[in-house]
Each structure stands twice: as structure tokens, then as C-alpha cells.
Coordinates of C-alpha atoms in Angstrom, one line a residue:
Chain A
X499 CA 49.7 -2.7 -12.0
X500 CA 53.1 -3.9 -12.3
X501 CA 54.2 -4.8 -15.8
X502 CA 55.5 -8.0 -16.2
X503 CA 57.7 -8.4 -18.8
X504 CA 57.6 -12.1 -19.5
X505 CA 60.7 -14.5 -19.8
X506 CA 61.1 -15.2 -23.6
X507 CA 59.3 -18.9 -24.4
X508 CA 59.5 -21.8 -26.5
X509 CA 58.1 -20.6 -30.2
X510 CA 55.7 -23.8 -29.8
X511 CA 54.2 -21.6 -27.3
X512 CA 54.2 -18.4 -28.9
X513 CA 52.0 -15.0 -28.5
X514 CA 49.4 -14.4 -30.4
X515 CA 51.2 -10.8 -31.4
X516 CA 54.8 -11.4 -31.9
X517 CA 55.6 -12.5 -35.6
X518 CA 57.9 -15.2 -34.9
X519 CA 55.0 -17.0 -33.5
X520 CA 53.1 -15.9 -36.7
X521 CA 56.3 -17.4 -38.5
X522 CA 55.9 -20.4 -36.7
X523 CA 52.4 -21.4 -37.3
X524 CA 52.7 -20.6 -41.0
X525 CA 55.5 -22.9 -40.8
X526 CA 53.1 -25.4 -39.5
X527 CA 49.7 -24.8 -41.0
X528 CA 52.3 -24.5 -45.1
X529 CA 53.2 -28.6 -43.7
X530 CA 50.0 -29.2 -43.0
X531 CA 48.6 -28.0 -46.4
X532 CA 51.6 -30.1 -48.2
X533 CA 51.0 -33.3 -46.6
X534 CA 47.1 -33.4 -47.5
X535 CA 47.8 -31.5 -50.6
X536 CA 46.1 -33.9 -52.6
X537 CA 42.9 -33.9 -50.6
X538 CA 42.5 -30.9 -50.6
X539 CA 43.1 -29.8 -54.4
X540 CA 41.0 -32.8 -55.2
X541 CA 37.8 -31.0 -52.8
X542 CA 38.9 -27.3 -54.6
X543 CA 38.3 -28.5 -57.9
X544 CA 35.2 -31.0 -57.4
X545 CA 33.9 -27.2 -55.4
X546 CA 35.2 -24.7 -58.4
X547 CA 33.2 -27.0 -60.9
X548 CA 30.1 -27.0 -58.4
X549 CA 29.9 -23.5 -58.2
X550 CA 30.0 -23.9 -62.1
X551 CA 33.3 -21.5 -62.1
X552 CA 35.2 -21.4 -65.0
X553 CA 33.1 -22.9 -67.4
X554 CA 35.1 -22.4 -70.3
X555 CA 37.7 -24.7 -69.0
X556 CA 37.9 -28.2 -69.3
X557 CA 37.9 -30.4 -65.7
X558 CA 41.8 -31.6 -67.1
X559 CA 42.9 -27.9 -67.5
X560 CA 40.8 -27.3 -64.1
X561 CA 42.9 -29.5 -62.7
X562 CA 46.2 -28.5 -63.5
X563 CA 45.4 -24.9 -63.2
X564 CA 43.9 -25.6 -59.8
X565 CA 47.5 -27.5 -58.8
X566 CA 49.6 -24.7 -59.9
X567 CA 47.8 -22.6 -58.0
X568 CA 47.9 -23.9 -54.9
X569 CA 51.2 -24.7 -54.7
X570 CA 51.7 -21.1 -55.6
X571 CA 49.3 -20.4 -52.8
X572 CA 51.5 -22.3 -50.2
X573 CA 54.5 -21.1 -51.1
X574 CA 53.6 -17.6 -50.5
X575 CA 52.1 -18.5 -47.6
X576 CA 55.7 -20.0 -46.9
X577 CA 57.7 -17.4 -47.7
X578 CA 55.1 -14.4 -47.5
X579 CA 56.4 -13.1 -50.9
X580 CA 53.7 -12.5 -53.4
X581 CA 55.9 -11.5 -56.5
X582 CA 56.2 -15.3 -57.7
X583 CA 52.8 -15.3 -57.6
X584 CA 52.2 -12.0 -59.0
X585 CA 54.3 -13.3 -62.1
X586 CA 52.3 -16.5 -62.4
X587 CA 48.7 -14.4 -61.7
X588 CA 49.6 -12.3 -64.6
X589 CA 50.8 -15.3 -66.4
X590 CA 47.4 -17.6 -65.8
X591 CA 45.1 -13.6 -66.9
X592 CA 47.0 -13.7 -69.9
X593 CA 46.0 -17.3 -71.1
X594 CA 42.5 -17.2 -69.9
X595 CA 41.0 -13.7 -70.9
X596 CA 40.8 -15.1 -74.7
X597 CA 38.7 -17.6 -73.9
X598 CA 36.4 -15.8 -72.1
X599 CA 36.9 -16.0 -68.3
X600 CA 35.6 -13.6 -66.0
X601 CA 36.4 -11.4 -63.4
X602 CA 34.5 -12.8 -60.9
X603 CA 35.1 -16.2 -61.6
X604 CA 39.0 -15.3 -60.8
X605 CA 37.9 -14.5 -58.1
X606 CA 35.6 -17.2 -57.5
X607 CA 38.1 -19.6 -57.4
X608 CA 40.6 -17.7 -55.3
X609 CA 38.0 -17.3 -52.3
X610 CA 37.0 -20.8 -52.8
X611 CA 40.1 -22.1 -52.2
X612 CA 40.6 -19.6 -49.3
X613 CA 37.5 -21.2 -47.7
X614 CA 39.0 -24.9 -48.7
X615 CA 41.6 -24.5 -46.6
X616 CA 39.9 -22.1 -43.7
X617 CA 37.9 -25.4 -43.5
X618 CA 40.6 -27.9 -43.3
X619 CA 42.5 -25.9 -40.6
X620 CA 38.7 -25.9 -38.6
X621 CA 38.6 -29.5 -38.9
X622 CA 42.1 -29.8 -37.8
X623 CA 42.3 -27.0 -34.6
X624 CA 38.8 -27.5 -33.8
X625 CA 39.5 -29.4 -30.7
X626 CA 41.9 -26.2 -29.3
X627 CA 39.9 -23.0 -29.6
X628 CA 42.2 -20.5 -29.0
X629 CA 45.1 -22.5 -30.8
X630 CA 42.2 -22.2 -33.7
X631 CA 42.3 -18.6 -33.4
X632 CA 46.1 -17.9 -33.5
X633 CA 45.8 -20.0 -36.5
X634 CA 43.4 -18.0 -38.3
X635 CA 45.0 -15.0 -37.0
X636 CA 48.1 -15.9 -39.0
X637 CA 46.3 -17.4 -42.1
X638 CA 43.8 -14.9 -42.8
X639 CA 46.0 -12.1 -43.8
X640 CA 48.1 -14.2 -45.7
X641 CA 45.3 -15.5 -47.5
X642 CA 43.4 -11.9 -48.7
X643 CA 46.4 -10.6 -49.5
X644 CA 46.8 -13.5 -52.1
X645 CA 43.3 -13.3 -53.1
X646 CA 44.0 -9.4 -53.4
X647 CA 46.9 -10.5 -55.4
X648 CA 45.2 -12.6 -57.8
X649 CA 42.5 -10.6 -58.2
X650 CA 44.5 -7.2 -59.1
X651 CA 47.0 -9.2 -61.5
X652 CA 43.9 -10.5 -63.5
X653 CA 41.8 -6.7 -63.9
X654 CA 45.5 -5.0 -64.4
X655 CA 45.9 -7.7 -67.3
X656 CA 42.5 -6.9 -68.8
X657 CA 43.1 -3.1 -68.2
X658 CA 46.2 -3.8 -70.5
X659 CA 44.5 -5.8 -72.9
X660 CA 41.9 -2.8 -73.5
X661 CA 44.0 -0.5 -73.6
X662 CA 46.3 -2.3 -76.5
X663 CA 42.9 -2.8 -78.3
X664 CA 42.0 1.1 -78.2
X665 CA 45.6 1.1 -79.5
X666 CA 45.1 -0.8 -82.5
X667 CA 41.8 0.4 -83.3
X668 CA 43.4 3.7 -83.5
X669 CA 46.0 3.0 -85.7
X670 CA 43.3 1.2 -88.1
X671 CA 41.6 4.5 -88.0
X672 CA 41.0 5.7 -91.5
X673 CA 43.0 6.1 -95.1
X674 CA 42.8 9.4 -96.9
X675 CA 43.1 7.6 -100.7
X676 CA 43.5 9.3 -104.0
X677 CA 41.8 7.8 -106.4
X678 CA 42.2 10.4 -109.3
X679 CA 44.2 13.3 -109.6
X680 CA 43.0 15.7 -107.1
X681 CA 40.0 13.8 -105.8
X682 CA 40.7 12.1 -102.5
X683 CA 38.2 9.3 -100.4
X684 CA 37.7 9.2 -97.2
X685 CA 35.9 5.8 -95.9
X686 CA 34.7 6.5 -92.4
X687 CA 34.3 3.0 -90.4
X688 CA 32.7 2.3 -86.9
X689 CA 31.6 4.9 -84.2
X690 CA 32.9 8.5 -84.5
X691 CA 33.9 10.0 -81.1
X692 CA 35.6 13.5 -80.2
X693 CA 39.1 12.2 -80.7
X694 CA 39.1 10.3 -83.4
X695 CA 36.6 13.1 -85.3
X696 CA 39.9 15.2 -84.7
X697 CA 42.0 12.5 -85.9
X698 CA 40.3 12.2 -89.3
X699 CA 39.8 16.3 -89.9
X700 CA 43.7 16.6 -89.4
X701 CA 44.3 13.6 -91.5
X702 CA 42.3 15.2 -94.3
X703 CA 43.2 18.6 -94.0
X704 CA 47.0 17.2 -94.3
X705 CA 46.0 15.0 -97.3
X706 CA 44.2 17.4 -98.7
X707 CA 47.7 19.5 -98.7
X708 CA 50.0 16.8 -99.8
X709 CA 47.8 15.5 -102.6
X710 CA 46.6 19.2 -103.5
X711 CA 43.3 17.6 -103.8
X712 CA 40.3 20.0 -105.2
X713 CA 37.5 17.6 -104.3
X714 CA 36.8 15.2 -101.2
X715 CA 34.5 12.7 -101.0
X716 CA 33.7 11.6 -97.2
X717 CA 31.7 8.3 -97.1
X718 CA 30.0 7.2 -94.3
X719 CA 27.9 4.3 -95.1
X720 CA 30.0 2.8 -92.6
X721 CA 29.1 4.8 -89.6
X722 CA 26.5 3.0 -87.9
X723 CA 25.2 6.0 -86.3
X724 CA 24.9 9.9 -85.9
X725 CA 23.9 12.3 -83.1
X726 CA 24.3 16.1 -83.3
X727 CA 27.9 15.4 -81.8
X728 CA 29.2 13.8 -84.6
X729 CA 26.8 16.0 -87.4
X730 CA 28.2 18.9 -85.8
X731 CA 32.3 17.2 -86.4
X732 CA 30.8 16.4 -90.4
X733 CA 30.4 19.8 -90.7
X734 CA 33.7 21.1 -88.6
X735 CA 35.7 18.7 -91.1
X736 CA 33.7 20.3 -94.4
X737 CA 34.1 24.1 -93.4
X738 CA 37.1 23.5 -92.7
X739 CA 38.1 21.6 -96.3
X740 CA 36.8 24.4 -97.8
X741 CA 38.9 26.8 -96.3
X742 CA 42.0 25.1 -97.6
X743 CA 39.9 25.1 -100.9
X744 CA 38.3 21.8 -101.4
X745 CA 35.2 20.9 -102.3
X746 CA 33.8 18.3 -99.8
X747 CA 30.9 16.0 -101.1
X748 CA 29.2 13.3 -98.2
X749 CA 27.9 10.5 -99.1
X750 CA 26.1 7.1 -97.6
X751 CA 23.6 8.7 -95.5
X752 CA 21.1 5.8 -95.1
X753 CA 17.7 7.6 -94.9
X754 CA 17.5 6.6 -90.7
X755 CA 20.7 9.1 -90.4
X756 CA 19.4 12.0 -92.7
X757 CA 15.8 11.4 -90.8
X758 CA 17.7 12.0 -87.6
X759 CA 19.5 14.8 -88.8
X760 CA 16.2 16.4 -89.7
X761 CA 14.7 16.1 -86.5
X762 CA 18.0 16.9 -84.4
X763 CA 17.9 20.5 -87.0
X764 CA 21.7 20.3 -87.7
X765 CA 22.4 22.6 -90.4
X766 CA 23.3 20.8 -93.1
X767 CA 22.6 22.9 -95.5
X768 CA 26.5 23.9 -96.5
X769 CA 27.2 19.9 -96.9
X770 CA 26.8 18.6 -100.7
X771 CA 25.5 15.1 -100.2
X772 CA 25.0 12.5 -102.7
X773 CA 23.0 9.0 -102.1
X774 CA 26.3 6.5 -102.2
X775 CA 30.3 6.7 -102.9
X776 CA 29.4 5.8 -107.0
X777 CA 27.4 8.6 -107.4
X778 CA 29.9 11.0 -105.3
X779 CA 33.2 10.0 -107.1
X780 CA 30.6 11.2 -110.5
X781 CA 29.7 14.2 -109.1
X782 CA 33.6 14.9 -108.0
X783 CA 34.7 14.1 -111.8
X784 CA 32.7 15.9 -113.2
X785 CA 33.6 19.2 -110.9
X786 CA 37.0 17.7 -111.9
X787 CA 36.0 17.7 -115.6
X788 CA 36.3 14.5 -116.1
X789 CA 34.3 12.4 -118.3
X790 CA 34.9 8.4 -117.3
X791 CA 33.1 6.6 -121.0
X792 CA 32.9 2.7 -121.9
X793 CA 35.7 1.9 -124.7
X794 CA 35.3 -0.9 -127.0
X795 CA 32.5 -2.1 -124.3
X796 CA 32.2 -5.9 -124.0
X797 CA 34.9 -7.7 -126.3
X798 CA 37.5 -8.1 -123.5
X799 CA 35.2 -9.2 -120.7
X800 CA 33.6 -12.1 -122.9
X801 CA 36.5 -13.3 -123.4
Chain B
X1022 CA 55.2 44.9 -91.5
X1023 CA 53.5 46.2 -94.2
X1024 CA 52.4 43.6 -97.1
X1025 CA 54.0 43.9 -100.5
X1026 CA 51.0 44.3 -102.8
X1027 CA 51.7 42.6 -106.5
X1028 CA 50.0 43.8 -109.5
X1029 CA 50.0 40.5 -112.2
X1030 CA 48.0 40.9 -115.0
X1031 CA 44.5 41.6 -114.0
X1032 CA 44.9 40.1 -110.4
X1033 CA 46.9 41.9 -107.4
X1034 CA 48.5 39.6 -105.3
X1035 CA 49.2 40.5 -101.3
X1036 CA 51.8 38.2 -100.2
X1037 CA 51.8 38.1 -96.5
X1038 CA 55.2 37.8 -95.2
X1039 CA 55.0 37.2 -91.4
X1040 CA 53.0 37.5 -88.7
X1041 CA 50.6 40.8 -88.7
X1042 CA 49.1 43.1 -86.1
X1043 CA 46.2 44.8 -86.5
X1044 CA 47.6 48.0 -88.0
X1045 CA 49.0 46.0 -90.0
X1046 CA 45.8 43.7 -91.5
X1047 CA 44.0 47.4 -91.7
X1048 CA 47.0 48.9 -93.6
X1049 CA 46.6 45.9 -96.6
X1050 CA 42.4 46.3 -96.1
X1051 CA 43.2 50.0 -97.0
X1052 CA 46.0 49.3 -99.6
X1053 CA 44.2 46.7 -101.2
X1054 CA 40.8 49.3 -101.9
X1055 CA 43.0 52.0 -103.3
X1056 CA 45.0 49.3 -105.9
X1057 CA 42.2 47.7 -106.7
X1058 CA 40.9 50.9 -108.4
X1059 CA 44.3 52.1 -109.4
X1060 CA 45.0 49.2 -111.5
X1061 CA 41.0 48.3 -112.6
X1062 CA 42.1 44.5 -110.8
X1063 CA 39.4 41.8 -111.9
X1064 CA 40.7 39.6 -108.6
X1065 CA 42.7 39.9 -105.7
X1066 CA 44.7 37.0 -103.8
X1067 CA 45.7 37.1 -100.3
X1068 CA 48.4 34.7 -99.2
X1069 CA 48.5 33.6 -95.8
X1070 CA 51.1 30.3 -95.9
X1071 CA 53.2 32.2 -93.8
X1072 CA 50.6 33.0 -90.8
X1073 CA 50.1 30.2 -88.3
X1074 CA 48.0 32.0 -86.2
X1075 CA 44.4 33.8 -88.0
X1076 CA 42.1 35.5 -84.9
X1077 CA 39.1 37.1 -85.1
X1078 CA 40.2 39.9 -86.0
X1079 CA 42.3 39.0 -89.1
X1080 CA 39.4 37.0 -90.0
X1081 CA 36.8 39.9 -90.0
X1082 CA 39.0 41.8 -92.0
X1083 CA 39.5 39.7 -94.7
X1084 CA 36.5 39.4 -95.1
X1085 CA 35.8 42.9 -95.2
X1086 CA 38.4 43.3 -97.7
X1087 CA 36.3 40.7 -99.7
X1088 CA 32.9 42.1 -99.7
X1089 CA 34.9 45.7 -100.3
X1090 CA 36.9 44.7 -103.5
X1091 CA 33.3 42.8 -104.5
X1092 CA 32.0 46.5 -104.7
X1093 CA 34.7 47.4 -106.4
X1094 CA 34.7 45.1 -109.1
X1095 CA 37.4 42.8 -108.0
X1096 CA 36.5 39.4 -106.3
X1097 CA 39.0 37.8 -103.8
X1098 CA 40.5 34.5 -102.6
X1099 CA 41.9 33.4 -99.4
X1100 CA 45.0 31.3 -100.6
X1101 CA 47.3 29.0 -98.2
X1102 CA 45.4 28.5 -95.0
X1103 CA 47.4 26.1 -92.8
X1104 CA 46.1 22.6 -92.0
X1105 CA 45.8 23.3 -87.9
X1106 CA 45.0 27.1 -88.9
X1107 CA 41.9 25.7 -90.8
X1108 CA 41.0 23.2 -88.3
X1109 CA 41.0 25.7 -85.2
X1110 CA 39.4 28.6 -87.2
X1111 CA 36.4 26.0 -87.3
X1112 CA 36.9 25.1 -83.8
X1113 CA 36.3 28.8 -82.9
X1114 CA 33.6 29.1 -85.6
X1115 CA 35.4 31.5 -87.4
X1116 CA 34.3 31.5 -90.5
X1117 CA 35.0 33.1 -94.2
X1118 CA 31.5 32.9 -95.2
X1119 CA 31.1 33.3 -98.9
X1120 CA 34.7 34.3 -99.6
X1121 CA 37.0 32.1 -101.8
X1122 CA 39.2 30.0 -101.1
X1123 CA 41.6 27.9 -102.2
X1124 CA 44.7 25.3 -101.8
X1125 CA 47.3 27.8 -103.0
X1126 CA 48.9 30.7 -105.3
X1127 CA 48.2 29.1 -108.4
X1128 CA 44.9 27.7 -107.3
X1129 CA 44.2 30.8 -106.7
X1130 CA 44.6 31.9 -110.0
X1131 CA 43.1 29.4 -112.0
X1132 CA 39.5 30.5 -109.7
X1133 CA 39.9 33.5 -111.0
X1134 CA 41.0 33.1 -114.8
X1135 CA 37.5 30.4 -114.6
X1136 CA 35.4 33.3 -112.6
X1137 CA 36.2 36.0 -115.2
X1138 CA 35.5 33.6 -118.1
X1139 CA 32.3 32.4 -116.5
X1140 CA 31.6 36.4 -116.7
X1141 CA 32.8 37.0 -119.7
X1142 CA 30.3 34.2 -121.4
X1143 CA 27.3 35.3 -119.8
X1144 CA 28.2 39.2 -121.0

């Protein structure tokens, strides 16, 4: 069969394949979006608060959201650029995470809006099937790869929101305080994983040099819970005081904790514990020697 | 390198000046038995500030050397023990057992002027 190489045409009669036909029916279908632009946020909204999307929102910030994002929507479509909208997807994550919005309602409302307009170019084309199809053909790339866009910008701005909050909780981590000569605290708050175990042993063994500290106190009333993981890091952190020669005593183990330890058999029995921080800072003066005693008891506090 | 031994007072002090191999760590175990009973030492310190890395090894043998000098009349301490040196011996379960230690030199010494007193009060 001969191949017939055909005379170049009018772009209003283009190939379905070759992209300045593409070109030219985004041109068309972006003026056809602009001039019923109205109409059709109006139906994107009254469908995003249907599908109870967004509920955090008010309909007013609904609204204006919902504007900027379609014209952000047609202008990539336009121009076929998605960094703008990158910018202003990154831009809308970062305002609505905080107030709770979810993944899939991003989403949500992206696709929606996709189907809005799929809709509207149906109602328009529907009487020129295979015009229809060329139409579609151009539009529907254009529009996942937005919907790909938005989506992505919102979990990369969550993913960098997590990861600042892992930051922050690990330079809260926890103070190694002195609180007499040679007697250091440590307060252990919240869940104690692998890292952060090995966080707070260096931090004590270092402390334990600077301050030349000769008894430790470890409290972990504040530790919500212990498995044979974190036992096992308790008594990592304690041998290893003692071989830079300080006594290590443990206190707030609420009787649930102690009870699992039990059953779990971690051998505890190297760890000096003591029922709360009062009675370990006691027993650590008085390995100390000190001897803490009331003077002139009550006259300045009735006063 | 063999390690200086210091004789001060009743205590010998072995003052480890740089890394050691294990000739050398069986040298000191070996030094440290015959001093002990040369000078009738109530304590010996060993400082290790200087080593950054303690193995198995090194670890055995000091702990030899204590439950030797213990026989011998003498009890020991383990003095200077690095931060990450401390945290990695426990990491490889290498332990000291029931040998002394403590934060540094003079540490050391006041365990052992407190240690012979308790002895000399119940004698």
C-alpha cells in the first residue's frame, strides 16, 4: 500500500496525533472553560460540599479556594506548565494541613473538578463523536497530570511537615540536670525508641564527664511504656554509668511497668530502683553524704 | 609500649600511655602481680583516658588483673573509661563485672582511701 503522505491542513482540522492539533484544541476547550467559568466553579463547589469534601472549610473559603484553583487549572491547561501550579499546590498544603484536611479530600476535589469539566466538554461535543474524542484525547492528560500535581505537592508537604516535627521532638529530647554537686537527673519523657535510647546514654555518659557526677538518678515516670527493648537500653545506659563510675538509681516505675518487667524476665537485678524521683534524689544524698534538715521550720512560710 | 607502673603511698598506679597490644596488656597483668607484692600495695589503679578503643581482650585482662591483685591483697579500679568506649563496651556486652570503677585518677583514690577505712573499722 502506497503511503500517502498528506498535504499539510488547516489546524481547525487537525490529526488526532500531531500536537499542534493537541495545541489547538487546548486553545479551544482553555476559551471554552473561561467563558462559562462561572458556571462551572459555581457546580464544582455546590459538588465538593455534596461529597461533604473539605469539611473543615467554610463554603466562603470553599469558594475562593475553589476559584483559585481553577484558574490555576486553566492556565496550565493553557500553557501546559505545571510549576505555577506546583508553587500554588504547595502553597494551598501548607495553609490547610493545620486545620486538619486530608489526603484524600485533596484529592477529592481535584478529580471532582476533573469530572466537572470532562462533563461540560460532553455536553458541549456530544453532538460530534469523534470531535469528542480528540477532545478528550487532549484534555485527559493535561488533566491527571494536574491532579498528579496537586496530589504529590500536598503528601510532599505533609512528608515535610513530619519530618520537621521528628526534628523538633528530637531536639526537645531530654536535659541531663545537676541538681547538687555530683548528683545529676535525668527526666525521661514520651516513647523510648532505638535512637533516641542512644541519644540519652551518650548524653549522660557525657554529662556524667563534664559534671564529674558520682550518682545519677534516671526517672521514668514519664515513659508511658516499656517492652524488653527499651528494659534492655535501661540497663545498657546503667552498666554503662557505672563503668565511668557512677552510681545509677531508677526511679518512677509505676507497678504496670515493674509487673511487665517481671513477666518479660529482664534482669534487673544490677538496677537500684526507688518508688519516685523524691525518694531517689534521698537515696543519692545520702550515698552523697548529704544530710538535707528543716532550719527554723515554719516562721518564714507563715509569714 | 610497656606501662609505667607508679608506686604512691599504698596504691600503684599504671598509667596507660597509648594504645596497647596484647603483649603489651599481659606485660602490665604480669607487672602489676609482681609490684603488688613487692610494695605490699593495698590498691591498684589502672588508667585508661588515653585508650579509645577497649576489646575483648583488654577487657578480660583487666579483669584478670583484678580478681589476681584481689588474692593478693590489693583491690583494683578501672579509672577513665571514655564516654563512647563505655557506651560500645555495653553494646558488645563487655563487661567488668564486679571490678571498680570510677570517673577518674582521683576518684579513684578516694575509693580506695574509703575501701581501706571501711576495712580498717571492721578489723
Amino acid at each position: 500500500m502506497p503511503r500517502r503522505t498528506p498535504p499539510r491542513r488547516r489546524v481547525t482540522v487537525p490529526q488526532p496525533e500531531s500536537p499542534e492539533s493537541t495545541a489547538a484544541l487546548l486553545r479551544e476547550l482553555v476559551a471554552h472553560l473561561r467563558q462559562n467559568r462561572t458556571q462551572l466553579r459555581e457546580e464544582w463547589a455546590r459538588r465538593i460540599t455534596e461529597s461533604q469534601l473539605l469539611t473543615a472549610m467554610t463554603r466562603e473559603e470553599i469558594f475562593v479556594e475553589a476559584t483559585s484553583v481553577y484558574d490555576n487549572y486553566v492556565a496550565v491547561l493553557e500553557t501546559g506548565s505545571v510549576e505555577a501550579l506546583q508553587a500554588y499546590a504547595r502553597d494551598l498544603s501548607e495553609r490547610i494541613i493545620p486545620r486538619g484536611v486530608e489526603t484524600h479530600e485533596v484529592l477529592g476535589i481535584v478529580l471532582l473538578l476533573r469530572d466537572v469539566l470532562a462533563r461540560s466538554l460532553f455536553a458541549k461535543y456530544q453532538a460530534d463523536f469523534a470531535l469528542l474524542n480528540r477532545v478528550l484525547d487532549a484534555y485527559e492528560p493535561a488533566a491527571n497530570r494536574i491532579a498528579n500535581t496537586v496530589g504529590v505537592g500536598f503528601v510532599q508537604e505533609r512528608e515535610r511537615i513530619i519530618r520537621q516535627q521528628q526534628e523538633a521532638i528530637r531536639e526537645l529530647s531530654t536535659p541531663v540536670l545537676q541538681v547538687r554537686e555530683r548528683l545529676l537527673i535525668l527526666p525521661i519523657i514520651g516513647v523510648i525508641d532505638a535512637q533516641r535510647a542512644r541519644q540519652l546514654t551518650e548524653q549522660l555518659l557525657r554529662g556524667i564527664r563534664a559534671n564529674r557526677a558520682k550518682v545519677v538518678v534516671i526517672d521514668i515516670t514519664g515513659v508511658p511504656s516499656v517492652d524488653a527493648t527499651v528494659a534492655n537500653h535501661l540497663v545498657q545506659t546503667v552498666d554503662a554509668s557505672r563503668l565511668m563510675g557512677a552510681n545509677v538509681i531508677v526511679t518512677g516505675l509505676s507497678s504496670e511497668i515493674a509487673q511487665t518487667l517481671v513477666t518479660i524476665g529482664v534482669d534487673l537485678g544490677k538496677i537500684n530502683a526507688v518508688g519516685d524521683l523524691q525518694g531517689g534524689i534521698e537515696e543519692a544524698e545520702r550515698l552523697l553524704g548529704y544530710k538535707v534538715t528543716v532550719v527554723e521550720a515554719t516562721s518564714s512560710m507563715q509569714g | 609500649m610497656r606501662v609505667p607502673i607508679l608506686k604512691q603511698g599504698n596504691y600503684l598506679i599504671a598509667s596507660i600511655q597509648s594504645a596497647l597490644s596484647d603483649e603489651d596488656l599481659l606485660q602490665l597483668r604480669d607487672d602489676l602481680g609482681t609490684q603488688v607484692g613487692r610494695f605490699r600495695s593495698r590498691g591498684a589503679i589502672v588508667d585508661v583516658t588515653v585508650l579509645d578503643v577497649v576489646d575483648s581482650f583488654a577487657v578480660r585482662t583487666l579483669r584478670t588483673i583484678a580478681h589476681m591483685l584481689r588474692l593478693r591483697g590489693a583491690e583494683t579500679v578501672i579509672v577513665g573509661l571514655q564516654p563512647e568506649v563505655a557506651f560500645s563496651m555495653v553494646q558488645l556486652g563487655l563487661t567488668l563485672g564486679e571490678v571498680a570503677t570510677a570517673l577518674d585518677l582521683e576518684e579513684g583514690l578516694s575509693y580506695l582511701d574509703r575501701g581501706i577505712k571501711r576495712v580498717n573499722s571492721h578489723g
